[in-house]
């Protein structure tokens, strides 16, 4: 039900007429010169109750979809128009058409200096997200900010559009005065106004405050984000491949010192366990000796060396830089006459963790040898070069094995069982008869108050003495 018709180039608003003026318009000659704003076909004046609107004289000649408007739609448009006109510096235009007639705005709010325009679209019927995006983009392209007034929230869409949910739909009761619709509760994610009227005042006086952009801008931003994530994944994949390549190169360039200088272990009393590997600098290819150390527990005799545990992260004070570790390394190098040089340990700053740590560096070019790559050197590339004295087993405690005639196998003999040593005491002092505790007491002595107290003390133990008087 269009509310606007064109008469001699001027717009005629049907909602501003009363019943008497509408009747006069229908009987006047001006009606014959009125045309519909979009298609230019002759318009006629009609009424439905208290609602006045225009219609086609011959609708068969029109190919334009004007859309039907319900009484709820007309009431909301009238309420928006009156609210906009009540604000200083703003005026409302009903059914404002685009110069090319590709769209028509339900209610256009335009500032008096014509610098700001807001399109209020009353959409009470369902509409696809694609249609919302297309129609909103048309307004953005022409410098008009769109606001959709809808009865219920839309389904989730990654493209944001300016919507205001009021709960007022096609089946809602139409108030007698359209201005009452401005008291409806309004929800919009880009405004804090509680009612529809306050929302209209806020968006016109303070601006829309819309930070998402037009639908096309959001689609472009999402496309850029997808491309950025794809680049990040590709860079991460290449980084991991580079790390794997570096790890394989480091393993191929590393060797156990035992293969080059033979098996030799520096034995100490309570010194550290030290494992070493020979590798080369990744930058200048200078041969280096790297090591991993573990402290031995004082006073404990080890029967075997613990398994090699390579650390992926180290701190500022690392045990590999301990003087005792350097001492056994120097002893091993002199004993084996190793011609490889030890790497240096220096304090470096980790940019990723913003913390300092002690790292192996090349003594020729000062290049860092990452601890993560060192921890990935395979176990067979390491050899034990220092260990505390291992516990020697007594040969005289070993029992010979004898063949088992029943099974034809050698039977292991169990270790001999030693009889417990009985300690005897000489000149044990005599205990008076009245203090003897192992003497059997009579029934009367056991059930006397003293006997009961003694039994209670024994039952409760020394930690809970008898507290009776």
mmCIF file of C-alpha atoms in Angstrom, residues 11 19 40 45 71 89-90 93 201 212 223 244 252 272 275 285 290 308 324 340 351 364 395 416 450 458:
data_model
loop_
_atom_site.group_PDB
_atom_site.id
_atom_site.type_symbol
_atom_site.label_atom_id
_atom_site.label_comp_id
_atom_site.label_asym_id
_atom_site.label_seq_id
_atom_site.Cartn_x
_atom_site.Cartn_y
_atom_site.Cartn_z
ATOM 1 C CA UNK A 11 5.078 14.425 -3.527
ATOM 2 C CA UNK A 19 -10.828 11.653 6.410
ATOM 3 C CA UNK A 40 4.575 6.503 -13.505
ATOM 4 C CA UNK A 45 -6.848 7.186 -3.793
ATOM 5 C CA UNK A 71 -1.408 -1.750 8.736
ATOM 6 C CA UNK A 89 17.927 19.691 12.228
ATOM 7 C CA UNK A 90 16.258 16.603 10.767
ATOM 8 C CA UNK A 93 10.786 11.689 3.749
ATOM 9 C CA UNK A 201 17.215 9.977 18.778
ATOM 10 C CA UNK A 212 31.650 -3.355 10.835
ATOM 11 C CA UNK A 223 38.553 -13.028 2.564
ATOM 12 C CA UNK A 244 63.064 -31.298 10.470
ATOM 13 C CA UNK A 252 74.009 -36.784 10.015
ATOM 14 C CA UNK A 272 78.990 -36.339 37.523
ATOM 15 C CA UNK A 275 77.707 -37.805 27.916
ATOM 16 C CA UNK A 285 81.042 -26.130 9.878
ATOM 17 C CA UNK A 290 78.836 -30.915 22.993
ATOM 18 C CA UNK A 308 70.531 -40.251 28.815
ATOM 19 C CA UNK A 324 83.482 -30.438 38.003
ATOM 20 C CA UNK A 340 88.063 -31.699 18.725
ATOM 21 C CA UNK A 351 63.172 -13.109 22.258
ATOM 22 C CA UNK A 364 84.905 -19.723 15.845
ATOM 23 C CA UNK A 395 83.183 -62.542 43.964
ATOM 24 C CA UNK A 416 72.809 -68.788 51.759
ATOM 25 C CA UNK A 450 45.382 -51.234 89.704
ATOM 26 C CA UNK A 458 49.105 -50.997 77.830
#
